[in-house]
Amino acid sequence: MNADRLEIVTLQGVARRFGAVRALDGVDLSVLRGQCLGLVGHNGAGKSTLMNVLAGTLNADRGVLRIGDAEVQGFSAAVAKANGIRCVFQELSLCPNLTVAENTRIFHAALSGRGWRGRAKALIRAKLDEIFPGHGIDPGDMVGDLSIGKRQIVEIACAFTQTETPLRLVILDEPTSSLDAVTSKQLLEFVRKEVDGGLACILISHVLGEVLDYADEIVVMKDGLIVAQDDAATFTRARLVEAMGNVAKAADKDVEARRVIRGNAPVVVQANAGAALTAHQGEIVGLAGLAGHGQTKLLLDIFEATGSKRLATRVEGPVAFVAGDRQTDGVFHRWSISANVGVRSLRRMVRRGVIDPVAEAVMGDEWQRKINIKTPDMGSNILSLSGGNQQKALFARALASDAQIILMDDPMRGVDFGTKLEVYEIIRQEAARGRTFLWYSTETEELHNCDHIYVFRDGAIVADMSNAELTEEKILSHSFQETA
Amino acid sequence: MWRQVTSPRVLRAILPAASFVILLAAIFYVQPRAMSYFGMNLMLQYTVPIALATIAQMFIITVNDLDLSIGAFVGLTACIGATLLADSPLLGVLALLACVGAYAALGALIYWRNLPSIVVTLGMSFVWLGGAVLILPTPGGTAPGWVKAIMGLKTPVVPFPIIATLVIGISVHLVLMRSSYGTVLRGVGGNPRAVKRAGWSLLKAKMVMYAAAGFFGVLSGLSLIGLTSAADAHIADRYTLYAIAGVILGGGEFVGGRVSPIGAIIGALTLALTGSFLTFLRISPDWQIGAQGGILILVLALRALIKRQEG
């Protein structure tokens, strides 16, 4: 069109895999001068990966990246920076042991030589005052002493400071997640002003109102692809939720017909997170909502409350925990598969004060048959298994134990579809035998396996529904805040 | 005002200096004759090499690593100083430069292969020790005259060790805490990913810090033979732990890039003084190490208390 509508960055067919997971599956996108692009999508839709590719901190497996008209080879954080592309990451990237001004210095290679300290202070103070009047932060404050919200303010202000290279594109990933309503508004108004002045901005947010109100164009991502892209004015909240969700779904009649447990069976878990959560014996309880909104914390609270007489959380019966982050919380890397399965049941396998290797092997083989762990030898190292089979071994650990209540922390992350179906079946069988499951899942399809579902937002339960009432739209609309 | 003084942050900053002053006061109380130019000089002369080794350790701790070889390394440089440097200065200088280069290479290796520094430096400590034994199989050698001259300097009014440690502390403070690149180096300890994202080379930062540690290790070895005038491969074995203890006593932390050069110097001084203090108390040398450990635990416990208040 004209010089004002120049593309700053263009992506063509960009794809990126992590192991078996396709985080980005061929994305075409261009960001124009003077445009605020809203980017929304459910967890794992590929938003953060896309952003990391744009910021140069991740390399694409294939696809083309253009800056202006020139195709760029070997794109990196330094190249992005030299072209005026900045990024405010979701997890904070400030050094807590340095002051606000010193962190500004890390950001700008040009702040050196005599008097750099004074210049850094002036630079960051001016930007803070401009974006967040009344912020109450001194450039000499140690970042580690600031609250999370103030750190986010510093990080955002830092991203908007300029020294030698002019600012062309700022990517904001969930910038308002730790800001209060007032500072969120200050930031969004500032972004709007800068965009009208010619800056380009990508705004990623789970608060749909922010995106609808402040973006010019909205891009919806799902499963590593762009599924909708249009002028912001043409979107409504309902249309966004619909575009993000999975419209087609198979209703599992089995599950619904099977059980009317609520109210009949005894209560085995009682906890509180904003609202009460109860689980009855033999029930599969789903914990839904966006990742990191308090579900894991509640599971851990329940785990810790086991056996103690704390008033807030009541747990009747032994508990086992199935970790979702296998590598850090789940498997013992140097142990065999059998040892990994048996570790929760050691007390039963002790003969004369030592672990009986025969009993351990017997238990391993039994569970290999029961849940079909694909390996020629249960005595080989756990890491010889594929991710899905490692997860099965972790299920076997919980199911082989005496636990009556099983807590699952999004255990199906990165597990292939076939294995998932097998595990769902096992869970249903075990529930029919009277075991209780508390299942945190970020995948809405999985929640159809649950009898009762609690939706979490900002660390609290905001809604609960029975299996019959469950729809993806409902979960999504409870997960996303109405407005900023 | 009083609230400000008793805030945890201020208390924490004061603690190293306060423990030093209390210890000094205790020494003067037990042995008033130590309160003289000669007494101070005698009591503090060995703090110079310990302070230098502590600064070397502090550079490594700044980037979240730990050096278990600094004592052996100081021993090696002392042996080189008492033999090669004295006999053929050019060769000696080259050998010492090679030592600094080896430290930088270690930093590169640790970063490049993502190795645990504790394992690498523990292994290297035997290499340094072996090298020192090869160069000087039996205790001996002679320190070069100029080294002895510097260490034997008689400064007016204030004893030399005090001036020397002050100069070391302030100059390192200026470079690491005040300069712009020093800020980046400390940032590497605080949040390496952020520093990398901002476009800095972590490899370079690690190499610079290890090279700086090697350089101060060399200075420590030379200052040590300047006092003893002869060397021995095992002359500085205890320095590894002294150096770590000095950094921590001075308010530094093992991870997170929170260090303080001035604090580290004060920590080294405190450690050196506990030795004298225990001697003045007529505690037998057999018990001294244990008693030193006791003082260390006391100070660290105080710090933990303050920290709990902070959290």
Coordinates of C-alpha atoms in Angstrom, one line a residue, chain A residues 181-429:
Chain A
A181 CA -6.1 -3.2 37.1
V182 CA -4.7 0.3 37.2
T183 CA -1.2 -0.5 36.0
S184 CA -2.6 -2.9 33.3
K185 CA -4.6 0.0 32.0
Q186 CA -1.6 2.4 32.1
L187 CA 0.4 -0.1 30.1
L188 CA -2.3 -0.8 27.5
E189 CA -3.0 2.9 27.0
F190 CA 0.7 3.5 26.6
V191 CA 1.0 0.6 24.0
R192 CA -2.0 2.0 22.1
K193 CA -0.3 5.4 22.0
E194 CA 3.0 4.0 20.8
V195 CA 1.3 1.9 18.2
D196 CA -0.5 4.9 16.8
G197 CA 2.9 6.6 16.6
G198 CA 4.2 3.8 14.3
L199 CA 5.5 1.0 16.6
A200 CA 4.4 -2.5 16.0
C201 CA 3.3 -4.7 18.9
I202 CA 2.2 -8.3 19.5
L203 CA 0.0 -8.6 22.5
I204 CA -0.5 -12.1 23.9
S205 CA -3.1 -12.3 26.7
H206 CA -5.5 -14.6 28.4
V207 CA -7.6 -11.7 29.3
L208 CA -9.8 -11.6 26.1
G209 CA -11.2 -8.2 26.9
E210 CA -7.7 -6.6 26.6
V211 CA -7.1 -8.1 23.2
L212 CA -10.6 -7.2 22.0
D213 CA -10.2 -3.6 23.2
Y214 CA -6.6 -2.8 22.3
A215 CA -5.6 -4.9 19.3
D216 CA -6.1 -3.9 15.6
E217 CA -6.1 -7.4 14.4
I218 CA -6.5 -10.7 16.2
V219 CA -4.8 -14.0 15.5
V220 CA -6.1 -17.2 17.1
M221 CA -3.8 -20.2 17.4
K222 CA -4.6 -23.8 18.0
D223 CA -2.3 -26.9 17.9
G224 CA 0.6 -25.0 16.3
L225 CA -1.5 -23.4 13.6
I226 CA -3.3 -20.1 13.0
V227 CA -7.0 -21.0 12.9
A228 CA -8.5 -17.6 12.6
Q229 CA -7.2 -14.1 11.7
D230 CA -9.2 -11.0 11.3
D231 CA -9.8 -7.4 12.2
A232 CA -10.4 -7.1 15.9
A233 CA -13.7 -5.3 15.3
T234 CA -15.1 -8.4 13.7
F235 CA -14.4 -10.6 16.7
T236 CA -16.7 -11.0 19.7
R237 CA -15.8 -12.8 22.9
A238 CA -18.0 -15.7 21.9
R239 CA -16.4 -16.0 18.5
L240 CA -12.9 -16.0 20.0
V241 CA -13.8 -18.7 22.5
E242 CA -15.3 -20.7 19.7
A243 CA -12.2 -20.3 17.5
M244 CA -9.9 -21.4 20.3
G245 CA -11.9 -24.5 21.3
N246 CA -12.4 -27.8 19.8
V247 CA -15.8 -27.8 18.3
A248 CA -16.1 -31.5 17.4
K249 CA -16.0 -33.8 20.4
A250 CA -17.1 -37.4 21.0
A251 CA -19.5 -37.6 23.9
D252 CA -18.6 -40.7 26.0
K253 CA -21.9 -42.2 26.8
D254 CA -20.3 -45.0 28.9
V255 CA -19.0 -42.5 31.4
E256 CA -22.2 -40.6 31.8
A257 CA -24.5 -43.6 32.0
R258 CA -22.2 -45.4 34.5
R259 CA -22.2 -43.3 37.6
V260 CA -24.3 -41.2 39.9
I261 CA -21.8 -41.3 42.7
R262 CA -22.0 -37.7 44.0
G263 CA -24.1 -37.8 47.1
N264 CA -24.2 -41.6 47.5
A265 CA -20.6 -42.6 48.2
P266 CA -18.7 -41.4 51.3
V267 CA -16.5 -38.3 50.9
V268 CA -12.8 -39.1 50.9
V269 CA -11.2 -35.7 50.0
Q270 CA -12.4 -32.3 51.2
A271 CA -10.3 -29.3 50.3
N272 CA -10.7 -25.6 49.8
A273 CA -9.3 -23.2 47.1
G274 CA -11.6 -20.2 47.0
A275 CA -14.5 -22.6 47.0
A276 CA -14.9 -26.1 48.4
L277 CA -13.8 -29.2 46.6
T278 CA -15.1 -32.6 47.5
A279 CA -14.3 -36.0 46.1
H280 CA -16.4 -39.1 46.8
Q281 CA -15.1 -42.6 46.9
G282 CA -14.8 -44.1 43.4
E283 CA -15.2 -40.7 41.7
I284 CA -13.0 -39.2 39.0
V285 CA -12.7 -35.5 39.7
G286 CA -11.3 -33.2 37.1
L287 CA -9.4 -30.0 37.8
A288 CA -9.6 -27.8 34.8
G289 CA -8.5 -24.3 33.7
L290 CA -5.4 -22.8 32.2
A291 CA -2.0 -24.1 33.2
G292 CA -0.6 -22.8 36.4
H293 CA -3.7 -21.5 37.9
G294 CA -3.5 -23.3 41.2
Q295 CA -4.4 -26.9 40.3
T296 CA -1.0 -28.4 41.1
K297 CA -0.8 -26.4 44.3
L298 CA -4.1 -27.9 45.4
L299 CA -3.0 -31.4 44.6
L300 CA 0.2 -30.9 46.6
D301 CA -1.8 -29.4 49.5
I302 CA -4.0 -32.6 49.5
F303 CA -0.9 -34.8 49.3
E304 CA 0.7 -33.0 52.3
A305 CA -2.5 -33.0 54.3
T306 CA -2.6 -36.8 54.2
G307 CA -2.7 -38.3 57.6
S308 CA -2.4 -34.9 59.4
K309 CA -5.4 -33.4 61.2
R310 CA -5.5 -30.1 59.5
L311 CA -8.9 -28.5 59.4
A312 CA -8.9 -27.0 56.0
T313 CA -8.1 -30.2 54.0
R314 CA -9.4 -33.6 54.9
V315 CA -8.1 -36.7 53.3
E316 CA -9.4 -40.2 54.1
G317 CA -7.0 -43.0 53.1
P318 CA -3.6 -43.4 51.6
V319 CA -2.6 -41.2 48.7
A320 CA -0.3 -41.6 45.7
F321 CA 0.8 -38.9 43.3
V322 CA 1.3 -39.3 39.6
A323 CA 3.7 -36.5 38.4
G324 CA 3.1 -34.7 35.1
D325 CA 6.7 -33.4 34.7
R326 CA 8.2 -36.9 34.4
Q327 CA 11.8 -35.9 34.2
T328 CA 12.0 -33.7 37.3
D329 CA 9.2 -35.1 39.5
G330 CA 8.6 -38.6 38.3
V331 CA 11.2 -41.1 37.3
F332 CA 14.4 -42.1 39.1
H333 CA 16.7 -41.8 36.1
R334 CA 19.3 -44.4 37.1
W335 CA 16.8 -47.1 38.3
S336 CA 15.3 -50.0 36.4
I337 CA 11.6 -50.0 35.4
S338 CA 10.7 -52.5 38.1
A339 CA 12.4 -50.4 40.8
N340 CA 10.6 -47.3 39.5
V341 CA 7.3 -49.1 39.7
G342 CA 8.0 -50.6 43.1
V343 CA 9.3 -47.6 45.0
R344 CA 5.9 -46.5 46.3
S345 CA 5.3 -50.1 47.7
L346 CA 8.7 -50.8 49.3
R347 CA 7.3 -51.6 52.7
R348 CA 5.5 -54.6 51.3
M349 CA 8.6 -55.9 49.6
V350 CA 10.9 -55.9 52.6
R351 CA 12.2 -59.3 53.8
R352 CA 14.5 -59.3 56.8
G353 CA 15.2 -55.6 56.5
V354 CA 16.2 -55.5 52.9
I355 CA 14.3 -55.2 49.7
D356 CA 13.5 -58.5 48.2
P357 CA 14.6 -58.3 44.5
V358 CA 12.3 -61.2 43.6
A359 CA 9.2 -59.5 45.0
E360 CA 10.2 -56.3 43.2
A361 CA 10.6 -58.1 39.9
V362 CA 7.3 -60.0 40.4
M363 CA 5.4 -56.8 41.0
G364 CA 7.1 -55.2 37.9
D365 CA 6.1 -58.1 35.6
E366 CA 2.6 -58.2 37.0
W367 CA 2.1 -54.5 36.1
Q368 CA 3.8 -54.8 32.8
R369 CA 1.1 -57.3 31.9
K370 CA -1.7 -55.3 33.4
I371 CA -1.1 -52.0 31.8
N372 CA 1.0 -53.2 28.9
I373 CA 4.4 -51.4 29.3
K374 CA 6.2 -52.0 26.1
T375 CA 9.6 -53.3 26.9
P376 CA 11.4 -56.7 26.6
D377 CA 12.8 -56.5 30.1
M378 CA 11.5 -54.7 33.2
G379 CA 15.0 -54.8 34.6
S380 CA 16.3 -52.4 32.0
N381 CA 16.7 -48.7 32.7
I382 CA 13.6 -46.5 32.9
L383 CA 15.0 -44.1 30.3
S384 CA 15.0 -46.9 27.7
L385 CA 11.2 -46.4 27.5
S386 CA 9.4 -43.9 25.3
G387 CA 7.7 -41.0 27.1
G388 CA 4.3 -42.6 27.1
N389 CA 5.6 -45.8 28.5
Q390 CA 7.5 -44.0 31.2
Q391 CA 4.2 -42.4 32.1
K392 CA 2.6 -45.8 32.3
A393 CA 5.3 -46.9 34.7
L394 CA 4.4 -44.0 36.8
F395 CA 0.8 -45.0 36.8
A396 CA 1.8 -48.5 37.7
R397 CA 3.7 -47.1 40.6
A398 CA 0.5 -45.4 41.9
L399 CA -1.9 -48.2 41.1
A400 CA 0.4 -51.0 42.5
S401 CA 0.5 -49.2 45.8
D402 CA -2.0 -49.3 48.6
A403 CA -3.2 -45.8 47.7
Q404 CA -7.0 -45.3 47.6
I405 CA -6.8 -41.7 46.4
I406 CA -4.7 -41.0 43.3
L407 CA -3.6 -37.4 42.5
M408 CA -2.7 -36.8 38.9
D409 CA -0.8 -33.6 37.9
D410 CA -1.6 -33.3 34.2
P411 CA 0.1 -36.7 33.6
M412 CA -0.7 -37.0 29.9
R413 CA 1.6 -34.2 28.8
G414 CA 3.4 -35.3 25.6
V415 CA 1.9 -38.8 25.6
D416 CA 0.7 -40.3 22.3
F417 CA -2.9 -40.8 21.6
G418 CA -3.0 -44.6 21.8
T419 CA -1.3 -44.7 25.2
K420 CA -3.8 -42.1 26.4
L421 CA -6.8 -44.3 25.5
E422 CA -5.2 -47.2 27.3
V423 CA -4.6 -45.2 30.4
Y424 CA -8.1 -43.7 30.4
E425 CA -9.5 -47.3 30.4
I426 CA -7.3 -48.3 33.3
I427 CA -8.4 -45.2 35.3
R428 CA -12.1 -46.1 34.7
Q429 CA -11.6 -49.7 35.8

